[in-house]
Amino acid sequence: MSKKWINLMRTGLLGVLFWVLAGIAVADTGDITAGEIAFAVDTLWTLLAGFMVFFMHAGFTMVETGFTRAKNAVNIIMKNILTISSGVIIFYAIGFAIAFGPSLGGFIGTKGFGLIGLEGADFGVPLTGFWFFQAVFAATAATIVSGAVAERTKFSAYLLFTVIITSITYPVVVHWVWGGGWLSELGFVDFAGSTVVHSVGGWSALVGAALVGARIGKYGTKGEVKAIPGHNIPFGALGVLILWFGWFGFNCGSTLSGTDEAISSIAATTILSASAATVSAMAITWLRYGKPDISLTLNGALGGLVGITAGAASVTLGGSLLVGLFSGALLVLAVEFIDQKLKIDDPVGAISVHGVCGAFGTLAVGLFSSEAGLFYGGGTSLLAIQAAGVFAVGIWVILISFLAFKLIGWVVGLRVSPEEEIEGLDVGEHGISAYGNLAGKTGHPIGEAIVANTPISI
Amino acid sequence: MSKKWINLMRTGLLGVLFWVLAGIAVADTGDITAGEIAFAVDTLWTLLAGFMVFFMHAGFTMVETGFTRAKNAVNIIMKNILTISSGVIIFYAIGFAIAFGPSLGGFIGTKGFGLIGLEGADFGVPLTGFWFFQAVFAATAATIVSGAVAERTKFSAYLLFTVIITSITYPVVVHWVWGGGWLSELGFVDFAGSTVVHSVGGWSALVGAALVGARIGKYGTKGEVKAIPGHNIPFGALGVLILWFGWFGFNCGSTLSGTDEAISSIAATTILSASAATVSAMAITWLRYGKPDISLTLNGALGGLVGITAGAASVTLGGSLLVGLFSGALLVLAVEFIDQKLKIDDPVGAISVHGVCGAFGTLAVGLFSSEAGLFYGGGTSLLAIQAAGVFAVGIWVILISFLAFKLIGWVVGLRVSPEEEIEGLDVGEHGISAYGNLAGKTGHPIGEAIVANTPISI
Amino acid sequence: MSKKWINLMRTGLLGVLFWVLAGIAVADTGDITAGEIAFAVDTLWTLLAGFMVFFMHAGFTMVETGFTRAKNAVNIIMKNILTISSGVIIFYAIGFAIAFGPSLGGFIGTKGFGLIGLEGADFGVPLTGFWFFQAVFAATAATIVSGAVAERTKFSAYLLFTVIITSITYPVVVHWVWGGGWLSELGFVDFAGSTVVHSVGGWSALVGAALVGARIGKYGTKGEVKAIPGHNIPFGALGVLILWFGWFGFNCGSTLSGTDEAISSIAATTILSASAATVSAMAITWLRYGKPDISLTLNGALGGLVGITAGAASVTLGGSLLVGLFSGALLVLAVEFIDQKLKIDDPVGAISVHGVCGAFGTLAVGLFSSEAGLFYGGGTSLLAIQAAGVFAVGIWVILISFLAFKLIGWVVGLRVSPEEEIEGLDVGEHGISAYGNLAGKTGHPIGEAIVANTPISI
Amino acid sequence: MKKIECIFRPSKLEQVKEALSMYGINGMTVTHVIGCGIQKGKTELYRGSEYSLDLLPKVKIEIIIKDELVRQVIDIISSAAKTGQIGDGKIFVYDVETAIRIRTGETGDDAI
Amino acid sequence: MKKIECIFRPSKLEQVKEALSMYGINGMTVTHVIGCGIQKGKTELYRGSEYSLDLLPKVKIEIIIKDELVRQVIDIISSAAKTGQIGDGKIFVYDVETAIRIRTGETGDDAI
Amino acid sequence: MKKIECIFRPSKLEQVKEALSMYGINGMTVTHVIGCGIQKGKTELYRGSEYSLDLLPKVKIEIIIKDELVRQVIDIISSAAKTGQIGDGKIFVYDVETAIRIRTGETGDDAI
Ligand SMILES: Nc1ncnc2c1ncn2[C@@H]1O[C@H](COP(=O)(O)OP(=O)(O)O)[C@@H](O)[C@H]1O
Ligand SMILES: Nc1ncnc2c1ncn2[C@@H]1O[C@H](COP(=O)(O)OP(=O)(O)O)[C@@H](O)[C@H]1O
Ligand SMILES: Nc1ncnc2c1ncn2[C@@H]1O[C@H](COP(=O)(O)OP(=O)(O)O)[C@@H](O)[C@H]1O
């Protein structure tokens, strides 16, 4: 593609080309080499996958909104929207340099703040495209936390935590595993981020939920566990399906190359694991609770997606089914354990989905990798490395998150007042309810038939 | 792309490549040939289209949820989520072999269960990628049924039916038409599945809705037809727009090749037919009922999409407008006929959208095909073949579905109890309501301002 | 790709290829040249981007539904659905010819009605693909208006306006800027349509909202400004995230070439501007109103997207951050000004988002263009050209829209009756409510537990 | 004038309304309520935790009528709303001191 | 003490509230209800099948006041809620035996 | 027979219900209402324009009981619903002329 063309583009003449140019353009593209096209295809693939990962934020938003109460819907949406927006900016200013800048001893990147000074680096696709893909990933890790600490955490406290996770916690882990750091040297395998993205989010969520404390009314005075059902299951289901859709970009795009032959099989292992986990979570809740539970089935689908993320490119289709089956079952047990035994209040199940299934998925590579997994005759060496990685990342994330939440708690406070929590964070933090027929709102003198709320449908 | 690169990827070093490697990667891609890139492009196209088709399941979920009542929302969502998940697994284990395995007399495939033993086959794209695309199609055919039998069918009965349609009913039809079977030999044209996917779903839905019977209250004792409006039209509209979006993947991806020149025109015929059908359904309801009916207009858009699916690659743009106009009109009349004359209760219009418009669209190829259609001087021979295909598939599907529903009814029963139906399947089958402010829920002692339901908005 | 293959496809044998063909296909693709693949990649890119732009209509629908009242939800959805469907048809029949047909003095295209007679033209991608991309753009410009005139405008009046904007207003502007017309000759830069698409929609919205008048109850008798909150903020947020997702197609796809090296950086500037605008709108409302306002933060994200659209390919990453910061701030001030000073009632903020931020974004190219912008030492010449373009387009759009609304008002009337407005347009115009438990609906004798509306959630 | 307040199953509203309308009674006000009594609701699980669904949806209709119609209206409603299962609901009768029709200012029996 | 119960158009709530507040009456409880009477609703079509929209949205406000204010409050509400069209609604008056303010335990007129 | 009508904070419903149930009272009907009184709500901004949130969510429970239980039920509810803050709500007592159990046709005290 000639320079001239691009300039035309830039001056806004998109697709003009007209009568006068007729016949030129096709000849034009004739100049291009196979190598250039491959580079373009890799770039497009990375970007398209990045768009799909971006769209996952719509999924997170809907899941977290649907699985919490109506009175906190505006707040949880604001948290999600600010996570993607501020997360991307911070990852541009700081995080990317720490993740992918020249390494200081395999532990931390040191250059590339504002993407400046990386001219010499080659990421296989243009720097801006590579950054784009990594930035939407970073925001994903960050947004996991919002669900776990929902319905009681101050908006300002949450924003500050987002700054920390996207500038330090997450980028450092990326550096270790994907940035040429010590874990990658060890041979640690985390294809698309069961540990790097999901466990980082999940363990941060664990620390956050534990330090912020349970929602008022979640645990009775005698320790009874109370159910606080979400207010809109269809939102939750839509969110899960959007996430599942976006996950194809998340996993398949992590090749960062459209010409990688593994992409097809990554798509297949991803859908099979998610499907198996959905079925297994459904079946297990049916067995344990007497009826198939929708919120855990939906969580199960996500658990299966998180579980396969590390090994999407290295397990067989059959292996992915097993990874999914275990992930779905594990998810249900983990939710029960965290809620009922640990008494840590995680309204949307983020810790179980991202933390627990993320750790499991990473270990599962050591078991199911068709090249080096224990079950495929590869011995325990990969498994040991995987365990080391899971452990090291867990320690790091829990440490930093603990310090971060403590610090934030000290500076601005973590929690809204009990009155605000009971009334709802929407009015308290944002002055508005999610559903316009506001409680007693009388802002304008015109009545309307709120058919949406008419009490009798017969 | 060198082997080394791929291995790097697999060990999780995605996008590392760094300072030390700087300058190598571009040279690296220089090795690739045009043929390899074309193969990669075909693969990416098939997968991206498959992702979009997957996303259609979010569309189906929202349409079916929105067009039914709040008390059954959890149940319809569970049915949709389990359709995609279990459908994909079954199509992996069984369906694909029957559809695309070596043919037994043009009627049924015989090998490839679990995708094993197909090493010699060539599908133009990698086996796993081809399977992925076909698997999300299979789940599409299956999920059509859930809407038609909504609000009264047992969850277990529905799940069993999903097993049958994705393992037998649908794969056999695929084999006939796309798997080299007898209909394809005849010259039957169904580009992306008006008959193969949609009519298979539509006729199954017809049998299901007829055998399960109407919802309590749908038809009066004197045969009066009662309206049972859906509970959330915005969900329905969102679902339709998601489906329309996904349909571009459905139709354009059915080339299974990104280098096929027809893709542009397939996109154009798809959008024109859907648009024309939307306008015609809107106009016809305006004329017939005095006001433009939203639920039929939305159904109309889907009717236009189903209608063009068979002929997307063989009709002109003008032809696609006509196919759409007729599909939209036909849809309205079909809904009326099925509801008011046949008295078969189809809450979401699935039979009309997928069955009737699917049959029409398939026949329309015989009329509008720019190569062999009756209106383009091609005579009636293609039309006759199309009619034969529509007929044969219809018979097969109705037969198998009839046996399946009878069998399932005998084993587990098709319908929930009248009490459960009146109370809603959500609480009955899943122990939870879709909208968290559960009827009288008192699970936790903290009150909240359910502003969402505050009665007065003024 | 051989002709034979394509024919196979067309007769419906998609993906057949089988045992008998094994091994042929790969060899088959070996024939293809790099130039042909590049053409295919450009086509796929344009189409995929077009699909994403299509999906933006789901975003518009959700934003406009969520930001208005429940009693008008069906009506706003119908308007959106009919905009995309009738808009596409009209742009096929008329608009495209006016936009991209052979020019009459740089002012208007004259040929290509129904895409006929354009055989000689070359758009870099197939005509149908190019048309597809442009058609979904045209519908975007049109649909902007629906939000601004929501909750009071007659359905028929709105439909007529859609005909005018997609057949005349918008295509003429496209011709000027992207169709080789006088503005492009001047050197006016509007990469993806801050002015061409968004301002066209925004200024039409301004005229429409002004002429239709405010909603009953919006302004008090003494000029007090009343708040009329939307009924479903989660819908609004989902819509914004869908729009943001689709915008990547909108901007990145406007290269109309998948091999353009600028794509990566376009994706990056797009996400940075949107993020910065989200943060700045949030911060400014927090400062000005005491609490971060969700509806303006969401509008802010859109403002940042509109703002960067003109310069996505010509500003640096740092520049895009600044464009975003200003867009977000400007958005808040513009909403205040239009609502409180001009007293023009725009329920969803369309005029500010698309009109004001569109104009700003276009001017910003003159400031921030890394090649010719004022801040990059390019002097004021580009800025002057940009200002001329903004002005000329503004005049044209306001003129035509004024005439159009006046004419439509005279023919069918612009506004529903006050009674219908108070009762809601849903029942009045479409005979149905968006939320099925209709006001007093007694269409069927079976009661149901409307758990969704149970008053107490505790 | 009396107020007849009846609480019964939402599924019976249509039948009750029809029965009353056949008897010539068209004026009524309907509210969606939830209630408990002998009918106790049930316990369900959400994510493995118990919660009780003990307030069940009912409708309340209020009809203000002349004293002499009370007996008859009670009978009509009783038979239309009855299923014989626990949870059928109650009818309560109250005295009304006066009634005013906003539109006309009429009072007393003329207003209803 | 009396209870004044008024059922009227939702679009009039703001006006009624303002009128009462100007008269010094701030305490009230509001419920969203649906009702029918002389105003009969209408028949619409959904997917070609008829259904009747015969219960129309209204609001009910309940005000407990001292006996001597009853007349005046009725007048205020009547004029604020009136449009003159069928469907304007009704006002009913009941006797209240006693009232208690939960916060303080005050009873009778002090409680309201 | 008397009707006890209490309007209080939604957050107290569970406690009130439990307290009544311990006392053996299970029958009640609950409505979601909004109300104002001394507690005045507040003013918020939406898109820069003010609006007042002056009607606040409350619940209303209605219990019909035998005359002799009135005092006690009022006490139970008062103490369970009390926070001591403005906005705790009210209890009103009305006379009920009769009650009918739809399921059995029982009347009077037997019906409740
Ligand atoms: N004492 C009471 N006061 C007010 N409402 C009551 C009372 N007892 C019952 N109700 C209402 O009547 C409904 C049905 O009562 P229940 O005792 O369950 O069945 P049944 O009427 O068949 O004996 C309850 O859900 C509640 O709304
Ligand atoms: N007899 C009645 N008992 C209880 N409520 C009634 C009665 N008659 C009317 N209403 C209420 O008053 C509303 C308006 O009454 P309607 O007869 O339609 O108009 P109008 O009050 O102008 O004569 C009804 O929707 C209903 O809610
Ligand atoms: N005069 C009244 N008539 C009817 N309801 C009232 C009256 N006064 C108060 N209420 C109801 O009681 C609720 C609480 O009353 P309020 O005066 O705010 O606090 P408190 O009860 O603590 O004095 C109000 O929201 C309203 O629903």
Coordinates of C-alpha atoms in Angstrom, one line a residue, chain C residues 87-427:
Chain C
G87 CA -32.4 4.3 6.4
V88 CA -30.5 1.5 4.8
I89 CA -33.1 1.0 2.1
I90 CA -33.2 4.7 1.3
F91 CA -29.4 5.0 1.2
Y92 CA -29.5 2.1 -1.3
A93 CA -32.1 3.7 -3.4
I94 CA -31.0 7.4 -3.2
G95 CA -28.4 8.4 -0.7
F96 CA -25.4 6.5 -2.0
A97 CA -25.8 8.0 -5.5
I98 CA -25.9 11.5 -4.0
A99 CA -22.9 10.8 -1.8
F100 CA -20.6 8.9 -4.1
G101 CA -22.0 9.2 -7.6
P102 CA -20.1 11.3 -10.2
S103 CA -20.0 14.8 -8.9
L104 CA -21.9 17.8 -10.1
G105 CA -19.5 20.6 -9.4
G106 CA -18.3 19.1 -6.1
F107 CA -21.7 19.6 -4.5
I108 CA -23.8 16.5 -5.2
G109 CA -23.5 13.1 -6.7
T110 CA -25.7 12.3 -9.6
K111 CA -25.6 8.6 -10.4
G112 CA -25.8 5.3 -8.7
F113 CA -29.4 5.2 -7.6
G114 CA -30.0 1.6 -6.5
L115 CA -26.3 1.2 -7.0
I116 CA -26.9 1.0 -10.7
G117 CA -24.5 2.6 -13.2
L118 CA -21.4 2.6 -10.9
E119 CA -19.7 -0.3 -12.7
G120 CA -16.7 1.8 -13.5
A121 CA -16.0 3.2 -10.1
D122 CA -13.4 1.7 -7.8
F123 CA -13.8 2.1 -4.1
G124 CA -10.9 -0.1 -3.1
V125 CA -13.3 -2.8 -1.9
P126 CA -16.2 -4.3 -3.8
L127 CA -19.0 -1.8 -4.4
T128 CA -21.5 -3.8 -2.3
G129 CA -19.0 -3.9 0.6
F130 CA -18.3 -0.2 0.3
W131 CA -22.0 0.6 0.2
F132 CA -22.6 -1.6 3.2
F133 CA -20.1 0.3 5.3
Q134 CA -21.5 3.7 4.1
A135 CA -25.1 2.6 4.6
V136 CA -24.7 1.7 8.3
F137 CA -22.9 5.1 8.7
A138 CA -25.9 6.9 7.1
A139 CA -28.3 5.2 9.5
T140 CA -26.0 6.3 12.4
A141 CA -26.3 10.0 11.4
A142 CA -30.1 9.5 11.2
T143 CA -30.6 7.8 14.5
I144 CA -28.9 10.5 16.5
V145 CA -32.0 12.6 16.0
S146 CA -34.4 10.1 17.6
G147 CA -33.0 10.6 21.1
A148 CA -33.2 14.4 21.0
V149 CA -36.8 14.5 20.0
A150 CA -37.9 11.5 22.1
E151 CA -41.0 11.3 24.2
R152 CA -43.1 13.7 22.3
T153 CA -42.6 13.3 18.6
K154 CA -45.1 11.5 16.3
F155 CA -43.9 8.2 14.9
S156 CA -44.9 9.1 11.4
A157 CA -43.2 12.5 11.6
Y158 CA -40.0 10.9 12.7
L159 CA -40.1 8.4 9.9
L160 CA -40.5 11.1 7.3
F161 CA -37.6 12.9 8.8
T162 CA -35.5 9.8 8.5
V163 CA -36.3 9.6 4.8
I164 CA -35.0 13.2 4.4
I165 CA -31.8 12.9 6.4
T166 CA -30.7 9.6 4.7
S167 CA -31.7 10.7 1.2
I168 CA -30.5 14.3 1.2
T169 CA -29.0 16.0 4.2
Y170 CA -26.4 13.4 5.1
P171 CA -25.5 12.2 1.5
V172 CA -24.7 15.8 0.4
V173 CA -22.3 16.3 3.3
V174 CA -20.7 13.0 2.6
H175 CA -20.2 14.1 -1.0
W176 CA -18.6 17.3 0.0
V177 CA -16.1 15.6 2.3
W178 CA -15.7 12.0 1.4
G179 CA -17.1 11.9 -2.1
G180 CA -14.5 14.1 -3.7
G181 CA -16.6 17.3 -3.2
W182 CA -15.5 20.8 -2.5
L183 CA -14.6 20.4 1.1
S184 CA -12.3 17.6 0.4
E185 CA -10.7 19.7 -2.3
L186 CA -10.1 22.4 0.3
G187 CA -8.2 20.0 2.4
F188 CA -10.8 19.6 5.1
V189 CA -10.0 16.6 7.3
D190 CA -12.7 14.5 8.9
F191 CA -11.3 11.1 9.1
A192 CA -14.3 9.1 10.3
G193 CA -17.0 11.7 10.6
S194 CA -17.0 13.9 13.6
T195 CA -18.7 16.4 11.3
V196 CA -19.9 14.3 8.5
V197 CA -21.8 11.9 10.6
H198 CA -22.1 13.2 14.1
S199 CA -22.6 16.9 13.6
V200 CA -25.0 16.2 10.8
G201 CA -27.0 14.1 13.3
G202 CA -26.4 16.6 16.1
W203 CA -27.5 19.8 14.2
S204 CA -30.5 18.0 12.9
A205 CA -31.3 17.0 16.5
L206 CA -30.9 20.6 17.5
V207 CA -33.4 21.8 15.0
G208 CA -35.7 19.0 15.7
A209 CA -35.7 19.4 19.5
A210 CA -36.2 23.2 19.1
L211 CA -39.1 22.9 16.7
V212 CA -40.8 20.0 18.4
G213 CA -40.6 21.9 21.7
A214 CA -39.9 20.6 25.2
R215 CA -41.6 17.8 26.8
I216 CA -44.5 18.7 29.0
G217 CA -43.1 19.4 32.5
K218 CA -39.6 19.9 31.5
Y219 CA -39.6 23.6 32.0
G220 CA -41.8 25.2 34.7
T221 CA -44.0 28.2 34.1
K222 CA -41.4 30.5 35.6
G223 CA -38.7 28.9 33.4
E224 CA -37.4 26.5 36.1
V225 CA -35.6 23.6 34.7
K226 CA -36.9 20.3 35.9
A227 CA -35.1 17.0 35.9
I228 CA -36.8 14.1 34.1
P229 CA -34.5 11.1 34.9
G230 CA -34.3 8.2 32.5
H231 CA -36.0 5.0 33.6
N232 CA -33.2 2.5 33.3
I233 CA -29.6 3.6 33.7
P234 CA -28.2 0.1 33.2
F235 CA -29.7 0.1 29.7
G236 CA -28.0 3.4 29.1
A237 CA -24.7 2.1 30.3
L238 CA -25.0 -1.0 28.3
G239 CA -25.8 1.1 25.3
V240 CA -22.7 3.3 25.8
L241 CA -20.4 0.3 26.1
I242 CA -21.9 -1.2 22.9
L243 CA -21.4 2.2 21.2
W244 CA -17.8 2.4 22.4
F245 CA -17.2 -1.2 21.1
G246 CA -18.8 -0.4 17.8
W247 CA -16.8 2.8 17.5
F248 CA -13.6 0.8 17.1
G249 CA -15.2 -0.4 13.8
F250 CA -16.4 3.1 13.1
N251 CA -13.0 4.7 13.4
C252 CA -10.6 1.9 12.6
G253 CA -12.8 0.7 9.7
S254 CA -12.7 4.1 8.1
T255 CA -9.3 3.3 6.7
L256 CA -11.4 1.0 4.4
S257 CA -8.2 -1.0 4.3
G258 CA -7.0 -3.7 6.6
T259 CA -3.4 -3.2 5.5
D260 CA -3.3 0.5 6.4
E261 CA -0.6 0.9 9.0
A262 CA -2.5 3.6 10.9
I263 CA -5.1 1.2 12.2
S264 CA -3.3 0.4 15.4
S265 CA -2.8 3.9 16.3
I266 CA -6.4 4.8 15.4
A267 CA -7.6 2.1 17.9
A268 CA -5.3 3.6 20.5
T269 CA -6.3 7.2 20.0
T270 CA -10.0 6.2 20.1
I271 CA -9.8 4.4 23.4
L272 CA -7.6 7.0 25.0
S273 CA -9.9 9.9 24.0
A274 CA -13.0 8.1 25.2
S275 CA -11.3 7.2 28.4
A276 CA -10.1 10.7 29.1
A277 CA -13.5 12.1 28.3
T278 CA -15.1 9.7 30.7
V279 CA -12.8 10.6 33.5
S280 CA -13.1 14.4 32.8
A281 CA -16.9 14.4 32.6
M282 CA -17.0 12.4 35.8
A283 CA -14.6 14.8 37.5
I284 CA -16.3 17.9 36.4
T285 CA -19.7 16.8 37.5
W286 CA -18.2 15.8 40.8
L287 CA -16.7 19.3 41.2
R288 CA -19.8 21.2 39.9
Y289 CA -22.6 19.1 41.4
G290 CA -21.0 17.6 44.4
K291 CA -21.4 14.0 43.2
P292 CA -20.2 12.2 40.1
D293 CA -23.2 12.2 37.7
I294 CA -23.6 8.9 35.9
S295 CA -25.7 10.1 32.9
L296 CA -23.2 12.8 32.1
T297 CA -20.2 10.5 32.6
L298 CA -21.8 8.1 30.1
N299 CA -22.5 11.0 27.8
G300 CA -18.9 12.0 28.4
A301 CA -17.6 8.7 27.0
L302 CA -19.6 9.3 23.9
G303 CA -18.4 12.9 23.7
G304 CA -14.8 11.6 23.7
L305 CA -15.6 9.2 21.0
V306 CA -17.2 11.8 18.8
G307 CA -14.4 14.2 19.5
I308 CA -11.6 11.9 18.3
T309 CA -13.5 10.7 15.3
A310 CA -12.2 13.4 13.0
G311 CA -8.7 13.2 14.0
A312 CA -8.3 9.6 15.0
A313 CA -5.7 9.0 12.3
S314 CA -3.8 12.3 12.7
V315 CA -3.3 13.0 16.4
T316 CA -0.7 11.5 18.6
L317 CA -1.7 9.4 21.7
G318 CA -1.0 12.3 23.9
G319 CA -3.0 14.5 21.6
S320 CA -5.9 12.1 21.9
L321 CA -5.8 12.3 25.6
L322 CA -6.2 16.1 25.4
V323 CA -8.9 15.9 22.8
G324 CA -10.7 13.5 25.2
L325 CA -10.3 15.7 28.2
F326 CA -11.7 18.7 26.5
S327 CA -14.5 16.8 24.9
G328 CA -15.7 15.4 28.3
A329 CA -15.6 18.8 29.9
L330 CA -17.2 20.5 26.9
L331 CA -20.0 17.9 26.9
V332 CA -21.0 18.8 30.5
L333 CA -21.0 22.5 29.8
A334 CA -22.9 22.1 26.6
V335 CA -25.6 20.0 28.2
E336 CA -26.0 22.6 30.9
F337 CA -26.0 25.4 28.4
I338 CA -28.5 23.8 26.0
D339 CA -30.8 22.7 28.8
Q340 CA -30.6 25.7 31.1
K341 CA -29.8 28.6 28.9
L342 CA -31.3 27.7 25.5
K343 CA -34.0 25.7 27.1
I344 CA -34.0 23.2 24.4
D345 CA -35.1 19.9 25.7
D346 CA -32.8 17.0 24.6
P347 CA -33.6 14.0 26.8
V348 CA -30.4 12.1 26.0
G349 CA -27.9 14.8 25.3
A350 CA -27.6 14.1 21.6
I351 CA -27.0 17.7 20.6
S352 CA -24.1 18.1 23.0
V353 CA -22.6 14.7 22.3
H354 CA -22.8 14.7 18.6
G355 CA -23.2 18.3 17.5
V356 CA -21.0 20.1 20.0
C357 CA -18.3 17.5 20.5
G358 CA -18.4 16.7 16.7
A359 CA -17.7 20.4 15.9
F360 CA -15.0 20.5 18.6
G361 CA -13.4 17.3 17.4
T362 CA -13.3 18.6 13.8
L363 CA -11.6 21.8 14.9
A364 CA -9.3 19.9 17.2
V365 CA -7.7 18.4 14.1
G366 CA -6.6 21.8 13.2
L367 CA -5.0 22.1 16.7
F368 CA -3.7 18.6 17.4
S369 CA -2.9 17.1 14.0
S370 CA 0.7 16.0 14.3
E371 CA 1.2 17.0 10.7
A372 CA -0.5 20.3 10.3
G373 CA -2.0 21.2 13.6
L374 CA -1.5 24.6 15.2
F375 CA 0.0 23.1 18.3
Y376 CA 2.5 21.1 16.2
G377 CA 3.7 24.1 14.4
G378 CA 1.4 23.7 11.4
G379 CA 0.0 27.2 11.7
T380 CA -3.6 28.2 11.4
S381 CA -4.3 27.2 7.9
L382 CA -5.7 23.8 8.6
L383 CA -7.6 25.2 11.5
A384 CA -9.3 27.7 9.3
I385 CA -10.2 25.1 6.8
Q386 CA -11.7 22.9 9.6
A387 CA -13.7 25.9 10.8
A388 CA -15.0 26.6 7.4
G389 CA -16.1 23.0 7.0
V390 CA -17.8 22.9 10.4
F391 CA -19.6 26.1 9.5
A392 CA -20.6 25.1 6.0
V393 CA -22.0 21.8 7.1
G394 CA -23.7 23.4 10.1
I395 CA -25.5 25.9 7.8
W396 CA -26.5 23.2 5.3
V397 CA -27.9 20.8 7.9
I398 CA -29.7 23.4 9.9
L399 CA -31.3 24.8 6.8
I400 CA -32.5 21.5 5.4
S401 CA -33.6 20.2 8.8
F402 CA -35.6 23.3 9.4
L403 CA -37.4 23.1 6.1
A404 CA -37.9 19.4 6.6
F405 CA -39.4 19.7 10.1
K406 CA -41.6 22.6 9.0
L407 CA -42.8 20.6 6.0
I408 CA -43.5 17.5 8.1
G409 CA -45.2 19.5 10.8
W410 CA -47.4 20.9 8.1
V411 CA -48.2 17.6 6.6
V412 CA -48.6 15.2 9.5
G413 CA -47.8 17.3 12.6
L414 CA -44.7 16.9 14.7
R415 CA -46.1 16.3 18.1
V416 CA -48.5 13.8 19.7
S417 CA -51.4 15.3 21.7
P418 CA -50.7 16.4 25.3
E419 CA -52.9 13.6 26.5
E420 CA -51.0 11.0 24.7
E421 CA -47.7 12.5 25.8
I422 CA -48.8 12.3 29.5
E423 CA -50.2 8.8 29.1
G424 CA -47.1 7.7 27.2
L425 CA -46.4 7.2 23.5
D426 CA -46.2 3.5 23.9
V427 CA -49.9 2.9 24.4

